[in-house]
Amino acid sequence: MRRLAPLEPDEAPGKSQELLNDIVSRRGGVGEMVATMAHSPALLEGYLSLSRAMKRVKLPRALSEKISLAVQEWIGCGTCLQAHIEAARAAGLSEADIALARQGTSTDAREAALIAVAVRVLVEPSTITDADVADLRAHGWSDRIIAELVGVVTLNLLTGAFNLLAGLQPTE
């Protein structure tokens, strides 16, 4: 059940109105989540900034989608999960890859190590140790990738938690 209503640009407060109008002028419209986030100019601006920044990560797109699938499976946002399944397919992932990612793993040991830490960043970050970071490095992951992993997880938590709070449901 929807708990927060999406806003049209002319209904949005202050900076949200400006941000929505900019998106509409560039893309022709805004999605339901963005229109609903517009209730808070600070949230909307923060989400848009983080989302743009995370498009510049060095993680391969397919691996970023695997991480997003694992994280969204934990969060339980059907809307986000549906979007990331579609994005994963578009990035060339097989149905088996998608199923494994939703279970928090991969057939590739290097990827599986990164995905496992991503889930821990979400659900139990205080348990991450020096040995965990050393293990990621031993799998060939750079400090940049390890740092960016937190950004990918954070963006997924932001969108998933917001959609669940707002009552946004996947489209049939």
Short mmCIF file of N, CA and C in Angstrom, two decimals:
data_model
loop_
_atom_site.label_atom_id
_atom_site.label_comp_id
_atom_site.label_asym_id
_atom_site.label_seq_id
_atom_site.Cartn_x
_atom_site.Cartn_y
_atom_site.Cartn_z
N MET A 1 0.84 -1.18 0.00
CA MET A 1 0.00 0.00 0.00
C MET A 1 0.88 1.24 0.00
N ARG A 2 0.54 2.15 -0.89
CA ARG A 2 1.29 3.40 -1.00
C ARG A 2 1.08 4.24 0.26
N ARG A 3 2.21 4.72 0.82
CA ARG A 3 2.17 5.54 2.03
C ARG A 3 2.50 7.01 1.74
N LEU A 4 3.29 7.26 0.71
CA LEU A 4 3.63 8.62 0.30
C LEU A 4 3.27 8.77 -1.17
N ALA A 5 2.71 9.89 -1.52
CA ALA A 5 2.27 10.12 -2.90
C ALA A 5 3.38 10.78 -3.71
N PRO A 6 3.51 10.41 -4.99
CA PRO A 6 4.47 11.12 -5.84
C PRO A 6 3.98 12.55 -6.07
N LEU A 7 4.92 13.44 -6.32
CA LEU A 7 4.59 14.84 -6.56
C LEU A 7 4.86 15.21 -8.01
N GLU A 8 4.01 16.04 -8.55
CA GLU A 8 4.29 16.67 -9.83
C GLU A 8 5.29 17.80 -9.55
N PRO A 9 6.08 18.17 -10.55
CA PRO A 9 7.06 19.23 -10.30
C PRO A 9 6.47 20.50 -9.69
N ASP A 10 5.29 20.91 -10.14
CA ASP A 10 4.71 22.16 -9.61
C ASP A 10 4.17 22.01 -8.18
N GLU A 11 4.07 20.78 -7.67
CA GLU A 11 3.64 20.54 -6.29
C GLU A 11 4.82 20.43 -5.33
N ALA A 12 6.01 20.23 -5.88
CA ALA A 12 7.18 19.93 -5.07
C ALA A 12 7.72 21.19 -4.39
N PRO A 13 8.27 21.02 -3.18
CA PRO A 13 8.83 22.16 -2.48
C PRO A 13 10.19 22.58 -3.03
N GLY A 14 10.45 23.86 -3.05
CA GLY A 14 11.75 24.47 -3.32
C GLY A 14 12.64 23.78 -4.31
N LYS A 15 13.78 23.32 -3.83
CA LYS A 15 14.82 22.71 -4.65
C LYS A 15 14.31 21.46 -5.38
N SER A 16 13.36 20.73 -4.78
CA SER A 16 12.81 19.55 -5.45
C SER A 16 12.14 19.94 -6.76
N GLN A 17 11.44 21.04 -6.76
CA GLN A 17 10.77 21.49 -7.98
C GLN A 17 11.80 21.75 -9.08
N GLU A 18 12.88 22.42 -8.73
CA GLU A 18 13.95 22.70 -9.69
C GLU A 18 14.57 21.39 -10.21
N LEU A 19 14.84 20.45 -9.31
CA LEU A 19 15.44 19.18 -9.71
C LEU A 19 14.51 18.37 -10.61
N LEU A 20 13.23 18.31 -10.25
CA LEU A 20 12.27 17.57 -11.07
C LEU A 20 12.12 18.20 -12.45
N ASN A 21 12.03 19.53 -12.49
CA ASN A 21 11.92 20.21 -13.78
C ASN A 21 13.13 19.93 -14.66
N ASP A 22 14.31 19.89 -14.07
CA ASP A 22 15.52 19.59 -14.82
C ASP A 22 15.46 18.17 -15.40
N ILE A 23 15.03 17.22 -14.60
CA ILE A 23 14.94 15.83 -15.08
C ILE A 23 13.90 15.72 -16.19
N VAL A 24 12.76 16.36 -16.00
CA VAL A 24 11.71 16.33 -17.03
C VAL A 24 12.22 16.94 -18.33
N SER A 25 12.97 18.04 -18.24
CA SER A 25 13.46 18.69 -19.47
C SER A 25 14.48 17.81 -20.21
N ARG A 26 15.24 17.00 -19.46
CA ARG A 26 16.25 16.15 -20.09
C ARG A 26 15.71 14.79 -20.51
N ARG A 27 14.77 14.23 -19.75
CA ARG A 27 14.32 12.86 -19.99
C ARG A 27 12.86 12.74 -20.35
N GLY A 28 12.11 13.81 -20.19
CA GLY A 28 10.70 13.77 -20.52
C GLY A 28 9.79 13.39 -19.36
N GLY A 29 10.36 12.94 -18.27
CA GLY A 29 9.56 12.57 -17.11
C GLY A 29 10.45 12.05 -16.00
N VAL A 30 9.83 11.81 -14.85
CA VAL A 30 10.57 11.25 -13.72
C VAL A 30 9.87 9.96 -13.28
N GLY A 31 10.63 9.09 -12.69
CA GLY A 31 10.07 7.85 -12.18
C GLY A 31 9.31 8.09 -10.89
N GLU A 32 8.56 7.07 -10.51
CA GLU A 32 7.71 7.14 -9.33
C GLU A 32 8.52 7.38 -8.04
N MET A 33 9.64 6.71 -7.91
CA MET A 33 10.45 6.88 -6.71
C MET A 33 10.99 8.31 -6.61
N VAL A 34 11.53 8.82 -7.68
CA VAL A 34 12.08 10.18 -7.68
C VAL A 34 10.98 11.19 -7.39
N ALA A 35 9.82 11.02 -8.00
CA ALA A 35 8.70 11.93 -7.76
C ALA A 35 8.24 11.88 -6.31
N THR A 36 8.37 10.73 -5.68
CA THR A 36 7.98 10.58 -4.28
C THR A 36 9.06 11.13 -3.36
N MET A 37 10.31 10.94 -3.72
CA MET A 37 11.41 11.52 -2.93
C MET A 37 11.34 13.04 -2.91
N ALA A 38 10.65 13.63 -3.88
CA ALA A 38 10.59 15.08 -3.99
C ALA A 38 9.96 15.75 -2.77
N HIS A 39 9.31 15.00 -1.91
CA HIS A 39 8.80 15.58 -0.66
C HIS A 39 9.93 16.21 0.15
N SER A 40 11.13 15.65 0.01
CA SER A 40 12.29 16.17 0.73
C SER A 40 13.35 16.64 -0.27
N PRO A 41 13.52 17.96 -0.41
CA PRO A 41 14.57 18.44 -1.31
C PRO A 41 15.95 17.89 -0.96
N ALA A 42 16.25 17.77 0.33
CA ALA A 42 17.57 17.26 0.74
C ALA A 42 17.74 15.80 0.32
N LEU A 43 16.74 14.98 0.54
CA LEU A 43 16.82 13.58 0.15
C LEU A 43 16.95 13.44 -1.36
N LEU A 44 16.13 14.15 -2.09
CA LEU A 44 16.15 14.05 -3.55
C LEU A 44 17.50 14.49 -4.10
N GLU A 45 18.02 15.59 -3.62
CA GLU A 45 19.31 16.08 -4.10
C GLU A 45 20.42 15.09 -3.74
N GLY A 46 20.39 14.56 -2.53
CA GLY A 46 21.39 13.59 -2.11
C GLY A 46 21.32 12.33 -2.93
N TYR A 47 20.11 11.81 -3.17
CA TYR A 47 19.95 10.60 -3.98
C TYR A 47 20.48 10.83 -5.39
N LEU A 48 20.09 11.93 -6.02
CA LEU A 48 20.52 12.19 -7.39
C LEU A 48 22.04 12.33 -7.48
N SER A 49 22.63 13.00 -6.51
CA SER A 49 24.09 13.16 -6.51
C SER A 49 24.80 11.82 -6.33
N LEU A 50 24.34 11.02 -5.37
CA LEU A 50 24.96 9.71 -5.13
C LEU A 50 24.75 8.79 -6.34
N SER A 51 23.58 8.83 -6.90
CA SER A 51 23.29 7.99 -8.06
C SER A 51 24.21 8.34 -9.23
N ARG A 52 24.38 9.63 -9.50
CA ARG A 52 25.29 10.06 -10.58
C ARG A 52 26.72 9.62 -10.27
N ALA A 53 27.15 9.81 -9.04
CA ALA A 53 28.52 9.46 -8.65
C ALA A 53 28.77 7.96 -8.81
N MET A 54 27.81 7.15 -8.43
CA MET A 54 28.00 5.69 -8.50
C MET A 54 28.02 5.16 -9.92
N LYS A 55 27.62 5.97 -10.88
CA LYS A 55 27.73 5.57 -12.28
C LYS A 55 29.18 5.65 -12.76
N ARG A 56 30.04 6.27 -11.95
CA ARG A 56 31.45 6.41 -12.32
C ARG A 56 32.36 5.43 -11.59
N VAL A 57 31.79 4.44 -10.91
CA VAL A 57 32.62 3.46 -10.22
C VAL A 57 33.38 2.61 -11.24
N LYS A 58 34.45 2.01 -10.78
CA LYS A 58 35.28 1.16 -11.64
C LYS A 58 34.79 -0.29 -11.70
N LEU A 59 33.77 -0.61 -10.89
CA LEU A 59 33.20 -1.95 -10.94
C LEU A 59 32.57 -2.19 -12.31
N PRO A 60 32.80 -3.36 -12.90
CA PRO A 60 32.09 -3.68 -14.14
C PRO A 60 30.58 -3.67 -13.88
N ARG A 61 29.82 -3.24 -14.86
CA ARG A 61 28.37 -3.11 -14.70
C ARG A 61 27.71 -4.41 -14.25
N ALA A 62 28.11 -5.51 -14.86
CA ALA A 62 27.50 -6.80 -14.50
C ALA A 62 27.76 -7.13 -13.03
N LEU A 63 28.96 -6.85 -12.54
CA LEU A 63 29.28 -7.13 -11.15
C LEU A 63 28.54 -6.18 -10.21
N SER A 64 28.41 -4.94 -10.61
CA SER A 64 27.64 -3.98 -9.81
C SER A 64 26.19 -4.45 -9.67
N GLU A 65 25.64 -5.00 -10.74
CA GLU A 65 24.28 -5.53 -10.69
C GLU A 65 24.19 -6.77 -9.79
N LYS A 66 25.23 -7.62 -9.82
CA LYS A 66 25.23 -8.77 -8.92
C LYS A 66 25.21 -8.30 -7.46
N ILE A 67 26.01 -7.30 -7.16
CA ILE A 67 26.03 -6.75 -5.79
C ILE A 67 24.66 -6.18 -5.44
N SER A 68 24.08 -5.42 -6.36
CA SER A 68 22.76 -4.83 -6.11
C SER A 68 21.71 -5.91 -5.89
N LEU A 69 21.77 -6.99 -6.64
CA LEU A 69 20.81 -8.09 -6.46
C LEU A 69 20.96 -8.71 -5.08
N ALA A 70 22.19 -8.96 -4.66
CA ALA A 70 22.43 -9.56 -3.34
C ALA A 70 21.91 -8.65 -2.24
N VAL A 71 22.19 -7.37 -2.36
CA VAL A 71 21.78 -6.41 -1.33
C VAL A 71 20.27 -6.25 -1.32
N GLN A 72 19.65 -6.13 -2.48
CA GLN A 72 18.19 -5.95 -2.52
C GLN A 72 17.46 -7.20 -2.05
N GLU A 73 18.03 -8.35 -2.25
CA GLU A 73 17.42 -9.58 -1.73
C GLU A 73 17.33 -9.48 -0.20
N TRP A 74 18.38 -8.97 0.44
CA TRP A 74 18.38 -8.79 1.90
C TRP A 74 17.40 -7.70 2.33
N ILE A 75 17.40 -6.59 1.59
CA ILE A 75 16.54 -5.46 1.97
C ILE A 75 15.07 -5.83 1.79
N GLY A 76 14.76 -6.55 0.73
CA GLY A 76 13.39 -6.98 0.49
C GLY A 76 12.55 -6.01 -0.32
N CYS A 77 13.20 -5.14 -1.08
CA CYS A 77 12.45 -4.20 -1.92
C CYS A 77 12.16 -4.84 -3.27
N GLY A 78 10.92 -5.21 -3.48
CA GLY A 78 10.52 -5.83 -4.74
C GLY A 78 10.71 -4.93 -5.93
N THR A 79 10.46 -3.63 -5.74
CA THR A 79 10.63 -2.67 -6.83
C THR A 79 12.08 -2.63 -7.28
N CYS A 80 12.99 -2.52 -6.32
CA CYS A 80 14.42 -2.47 -6.65
C CYS A 80 14.90 -3.80 -7.21
N LEU A 81 14.45 -4.88 -6.63
CA LEU A 81 14.86 -6.20 -7.11
C LEU A 81 14.45 -6.39 -8.56
N GLN A 82 13.21 -6.02 -8.88
CA GLN A 82 12.73 -6.12 -10.26
C GLN A 82 13.60 -5.27 -11.20
N ALA A 83 13.91 -4.05 -10.79
CA ALA A 83 14.73 -3.16 -11.62
C ALA A 83 16.12 -3.73 -11.83
N HIS A 84 16.71 -4.30 -10.77
CA HIS A 84 18.06 -4.84 -10.90
C HIS A 84 18.10 -6.16 -11.66
N ILE A 85 17.04 -6.93 -11.62
CA ILE A 85 16.97 -8.14 -12.45
C ILE A 85 16.97 -7.72 -13.93
N GLU A 86 16.16 -6.72 -14.26
CA GLU A 86 16.11 -6.24 -15.65
C GLU A 86 17.47 -5.66 -16.07
N ALA A 87 18.10 -4.89 -15.17
CA ALA A 87 19.41 -4.31 -15.48
C ALA A 87 20.47 -5.39 -15.61
N ALA A 88 20.38 -6.43 -14.78
CA ALA A 88 21.33 -7.54 -14.86
C ALA A 88 21.21 -8.26 -16.20
N ARG A 89 20.00 -8.50 -16.63
CA ARG A 89 19.79 -9.13 -17.94
C ARG A 89 20.36 -8.25 -19.05
N ALA A 90 20.11 -6.95 -18.95
CA ALA A 90 20.63 -6.02 -19.96
C ALA A 90 22.16 -5.99 -19.95
N ALA A 91 22.76 -6.27 -18.79
CA ALA A 91 24.23 -6.30 -18.67
C ALA A 91 24.81 -7.65 -19.09
N GLY A 92 23.94 -8.56 -19.53
CA GLY A 92 24.39 -9.84 -20.06
C GLY A 92 24.45 -10.98 -19.07
N LEU A 93 23.89 -10.80 -17.88
CA LEU A 93 23.91 -11.89 -16.90
C LEU A 93 22.86 -12.95 -17.26
N SER A 94 23.23 -14.19 -17.03
CA SER A 94 22.30 -15.29 -17.26
C SER A 94 21.35 -15.41 -16.08
N GLU A 95 20.31 -16.21 -16.26
CA GLU A 95 19.37 -16.45 -15.16
C GLU A 95 20.08 -17.14 -13.99
N ALA A 96 21.04 -18.00 -14.29
CA ALA A 96 21.82 -18.67 -13.23
C ALA A 96 22.66 -17.64 -12.46
N ASP A 97 23.29 -16.70 -13.19
CA ASP A 97 24.07 -15.65 -12.55
C ASP A 97 23.19 -14.81 -11.62
N ILE A 98 21.99 -14.50 -12.09
CA ILE A 98 21.05 -13.69 -11.30
C ILE A 98 20.62 -14.45 -10.05
N ALA A 99 20.31 -15.72 -10.20
CA ALA A 99 19.90 -16.53 -9.05
C ALA A 99 21.02 -16.62 -8.02
N LEU A 100 22.24 -16.84 -8.46
CA LEU A 100 23.37 -16.91 -7.53
C LEU A 100 23.61 -15.57 -6.84
N ALA A 101 23.52 -14.49 -7.60
CA ALA A 101 23.71 -13.16 -7.01
C ALA A 101 22.66 -12.90 -5.93
N ARG A 102 21.44 -13.29 -6.18
CA ARG A 102 20.38 -13.11 -5.17
C ARG A 102 20.67 -13.92 -3.92
N GLN A 103 21.46 -14.98 -4.05
CA GLN A 103 21.87 -15.78 -2.90
C GLN A 103 23.16 -15.24 -2.27
N GLY A 104 23.69 -14.15 -2.85
CA GLY A 104 24.88 -13.52 -2.30
C GLY A 104 26.18 -14.15 -2.72
N THR A 105 26.19 -14.77 -3.91
CA THR A 105 27.42 -15.42 -4.35
C THR A 105 27.55 -15.37 -5.88
N SER A 106 28.59 -16.01 -6.37
CA SER A 106 28.88 -16.08 -7.80
C SER A 106 29.70 -17.33 -8.06
N THR A 107 29.71 -17.82 -9.30
CA THR A 107 30.58 -18.94 -9.64
C THR A 107 32.04 -18.52 -9.68
N ASP A 108 32.29 -17.24 -9.81
CA ASP A 108 33.65 -16.68 -9.81
C ASP A 108 34.05 -16.37 -8.36
N ALA A 109 35.09 -17.01 -7.86
CA ALA A 109 35.51 -16.85 -6.46
C ALA A 109 35.86 -15.40 -6.13
N ARG A 110 36.46 -14.72 -7.07
CA ARG A 110 36.83 -13.31 -6.86
C ARG A 110 35.58 -12.45 -6.65
N GLU A 111 34.60 -12.64 -7.53
CA GLU A 111 33.34 -11.91 -7.40
C GLU A 111 32.60 -12.32 -6.13
N ALA A 112 32.60 -13.61 -5.83
CA ALA A 112 31.89 -14.10 -4.64
C ALA A 112 32.43 -13.44 -3.38
N ALA A 113 33.75 -13.25 -3.31
CA ALA A 113 34.35 -12.60 -2.14
C ALA A 113 33.84 -11.17 -2.00
N LEU A 114 33.78 -10.45 -3.10
CA LEU A 114 33.32 -9.06 -3.06
C LEU A 114 31.83 -8.98 -2.72
N ILE A 115 31.03 -9.84 -3.30
CA ILE A 115 29.59 -9.85 -3.04
C ILE A 115 29.33 -10.18 -1.56
N ALA A 116 30.06 -11.14 -1.03
CA ALA A 116 29.88 -11.51 0.38
C ALA A 116 30.18 -10.34 1.31
N VAL A 117 31.23 -9.61 1.02
CA VAL A 117 31.55 -8.44 1.85
C VAL A 117 30.49 -7.36 1.66
N ALA A 118 29.96 -7.21 0.47
CA ALA A 118 28.90 -6.22 0.25
C ALA A 118 27.69 -6.50 1.14
N VAL A 119 27.32 -7.76 1.23
CA VAL A 119 26.19 -8.13 2.09
C VAL A 119 26.52 -7.83 3.55
N ARG A 120 27.74 -8.10 3.95
CA ARG A 120 28.14 -7.80 5.33
C ARG A 120 28.17 -6.30 5.59
N VAL A 121 28.56 -5.50 4.60
CA VAL A 121 28.51 -4.04 4.75
C VAL A 121 27.08 -3.62 5.06
N LEU A 122 26.13 -4.28 4.44
CA LEU A 122 24.72 -3.97 4.66
C LEU A 122 24.24 -4.45 6.03
N VAL A 123 24.46 -5.72 6.35
CA VAL A 123 23.78 -6.32 7.50
C VAL A 123 24.61 -6.39 8.78
N GLU A 124 25.92 -6.37 8.66
CA GLU A 124 26.74 -6.46 9.87
C GLU A 124 28.10 -5.81 9.67
N PRO A 125 28.12 -4.52 9.36
CA PRO A 125 29.40 -3.86 9.05
C PRO A 125 30.41 -3.90 10.20
N SER A 126 29.96 -3.99 11.42
CA SER A 126 30.90 -3.99 12.55
C SER A 126 31.72 -5.27 12.62
N THR A 127 31.34 -6.29 11.85
CA THR A 127 32.09 -7.56 11.88
C THR A 127 33.21 -7.61 10.85
N ILE A 128 33.31 -6.61 10.00
CA ILE A 128 34.34 -6.62 8.96
C ILE A 128 35.70 -6.35 9.62
N THR A 129 36.66 -7.21 9.27
CA THR A 129 37.97 -7.18 9.92
C THR A 129 39.08 -6.83 8.93
N ASP A 130 40.25 -6.62 9.48
CA ASP A 130 41.44 -6.42 8.63
C ASP A 130 41.63 -7.62 7.71
N ALA A 131 41.38 -8.81 8.23
CA ALA A 131 41.53 -10.03 7.42
C ALA A 131 40.56 -10.04 6.24
N ASP A 132 39.36 -9.52 6.45
CA ASP A 132 38.39 -9.47 5.34
C ASP A 132 38.88 -8.56 4.22
N VAL A 133 39.41 -7.42 4.61
CA VAL A 133 39.94 -6.48 3.60
C VAL A 133 41.17 -7.08 2.93
N ALA A 134 42.02 -7.72 3.71
CA ALA A 134 43.20 -8.38 3.14
C ALA A 134 42.78 -9.47 2.16
N ASP A 135 41.72 -10.18 2.47
CA ASP A 135 41.21 -11.23 1.58
C ASP A 135 40.73 -10.63 0.26
N LEU A 136 40.03 -9.49 0.33
CA LEU A 136 39.60 -8.82 -0.91
C LEU A 136 40.81 -8.41 -1.74
N ARG A 137 41.82 -7.87 -1.08
CA ARG A 137 43.05 -7.50 -1.81
C ARG A 137 43.70 -8.73 -2.41
N ALA A 138 43.72 -9.85 -1.67
CA ALA A 138 44.31 -11.09 -2.17
C ALA A 138 43.56 -11.60 -3.40
N HIS A 139 42.28 -11.27 -3.50
CA HIS A 139 41.49 -11.63 -4.68
C HIS A 139 41.69 -10.63 -5.82
N GLY A 140 42.54 -9.64 -5.59
CA GLY A 140 42.86 -8.69 -6.65
C GLY A 140 42.04 -7.42 -6.67
N TRP A 141 41.24 -7.19 -5.63
CA TRP A 141 40.43 -5.98 -5.59
C TRP A 141 41.24 -4.82 -5.04
N SER A 142 41.17 -3.69 -5.72
CA SER A 142 41.90 -2.49 -5.31
C SER A 142 41.19 -1.78 -4.17
N ASP A 143 41.92 -0.91 -3.50
CA ASP A 143 41.30 -0.12 -2.45
C ASP A 143 40.18 0.75 -3.01
N ARG A 144 40.33 1.19 -4.25
CA ARG A 144 39.25 1.97 -4.87
C ARG A 144 37.97 1.16 -4.97
N ILE A 145 38.08 -0.06 -5.46
CA ILE A 145 36.89 -0.93 -5.58
C ILE A 145 36.30 -1.22 -4.21
N ILE A 146 37.16 -1.49 -3.24
CA ILE A 146 36.68 -1.79 -1.89
C ILE A 146 35.92 -0.58 -1.33
N ALA A 147 36.43 0.62 -1.56
CA ALA A 147 35.75 1.83 -1.09
C ALA A 147 34.44 2.04 -1.85
N GLU A 148 34.47 1.84 -3.16
CA GLU A 148 33.26 2.05 -3.96
C GLU A 148 32.16 1.05 -3.63
N LEU A 149 32.56 -0.10 -3.15
CA LEU A 149 31.59 -1.11 -2.73
C LEU A 149 30.62 -0.54 -1.70
N VAL A 150 31.13 0.24 -0.78
CA VAL A 150 30.28 0.86 0.25
C VAL A 150 29.28 1.82 -0.41
N GLY A 151 29.70 2.55 -1.43
CA GLY A 151 28.79 3.45 -2.13
C GLY A 151 27.68 2.71 -2.84
N VAL A 152 28.00 1.60 -3.49
CA VAL A 152 26.98 0.80 -4.18
C VAL A 152 25.97 0.24 -3.18
N VAL A 153 26.48 -0.27 -2.06
CA VAL A 153 25.59 -0.80 -1.02
C VAL A 153 24.71 0.32 -0.47
N THR A 154 25.30 1.47 -0.21
CA THR A 154 24.56 2.60 0.36
C THR A 154 23.46 3.08 -0.58
N LEU A 155 23.76 3.17 -1.85
CA LEU A 155 22.74 3.60 -2.82
C LEU A 155 21.58 2.60 -2.83
N ASN A 156 21.89 1.32 -2.77
CA ASN A 156 20.84 0.30 -2.74
C ASN A 156 20.02 0.37 -1.46
N LEU A 157 20.68 0.61 -0.34
CA LEU A 157 19.95 0.75 0.92
C LEU A 157 19.03 1.98 0.87
N LEU A 158 19.53 3.07 0.34
CA LEU A 158 18.72 4.29 0.23
C LEU A 158 17.47 4.05 -0.60
N THR A 159 17.65 3.48 -1.78
CA THR A 159 16.48 3.29 -2.65
C THR A 159 15.54 2.22 -2.12
N GLY A 160 16.10 1.11 -1.65
CA GLY A 160 15.25 0.04 -1.14
C GLY A 160 14.46 0.46 0.09
N ALA A 161 15.15 1.07 1.05
CA ALA A 161 14.47 1.51 2.27
C ALA A 161 13.42 2.57 1.96
N PHE A 162 13.75 3.49 1.06
CA PHE A 162 12.78 4.53 0.72
C PHE A 162 11.54 3.92 0.08
N ASN A 163 11.74 3.03 -0.89
CA ASN A 163 10.58 2.42 -1.56
C ASN A 163 9.71 1.65 -0.58
N LEU A 164 10.33 0.94 0.34
CA LEU A 164 9.56 0.19 1.33
C LEU A 164 8.79 1.13 2.26
N LEU A 165 9.44 2.18 2.73
CA LEU A 165 8.78 3.15 3.60
C LEU A 165 7.63 3.84 2.87
N ALA A 166 7.86 4.23 1.62
CA ALA A 166 6.86 4.96 0.85
C ALA A 166 5.73 4.05 0.36
N GLY A 167 5.96 2.75 0.41
CA GLY A 167 4.93 1.81 -0.05
C GLY A 167 4.92 1.64 -1.56
N LEU A 168 6.04 1.89 -2.21
CA LEU A 168 6.12 1.70 -3.67
C LEU A 168 6.24 0.22 -3.96
N GLN A 169 5.42 -0.27 -4.86
CA GLN A 169 5.36 -1.68 -5.20
C GLN A 169 5.84 -1.89 -6.63
N PRO A 170 6.36 -3.09 -6.91
CA PRO A 170 6.79 -3.36 -8.30
C PRO A 170 5.59 -3.31 -9.24
N THR A 171 5.86 -2.90 -10.46
CA THR A 171 4.80 -2.91 -11.47
C THR A 171 4.64 -4.32 -11.98
N GLU A 172 3.44 -4.68 -12.28
CA GLU A 172 3.16 -6.05 -12.75
C GLU A 172 3.57 -6.23 -14.18
#
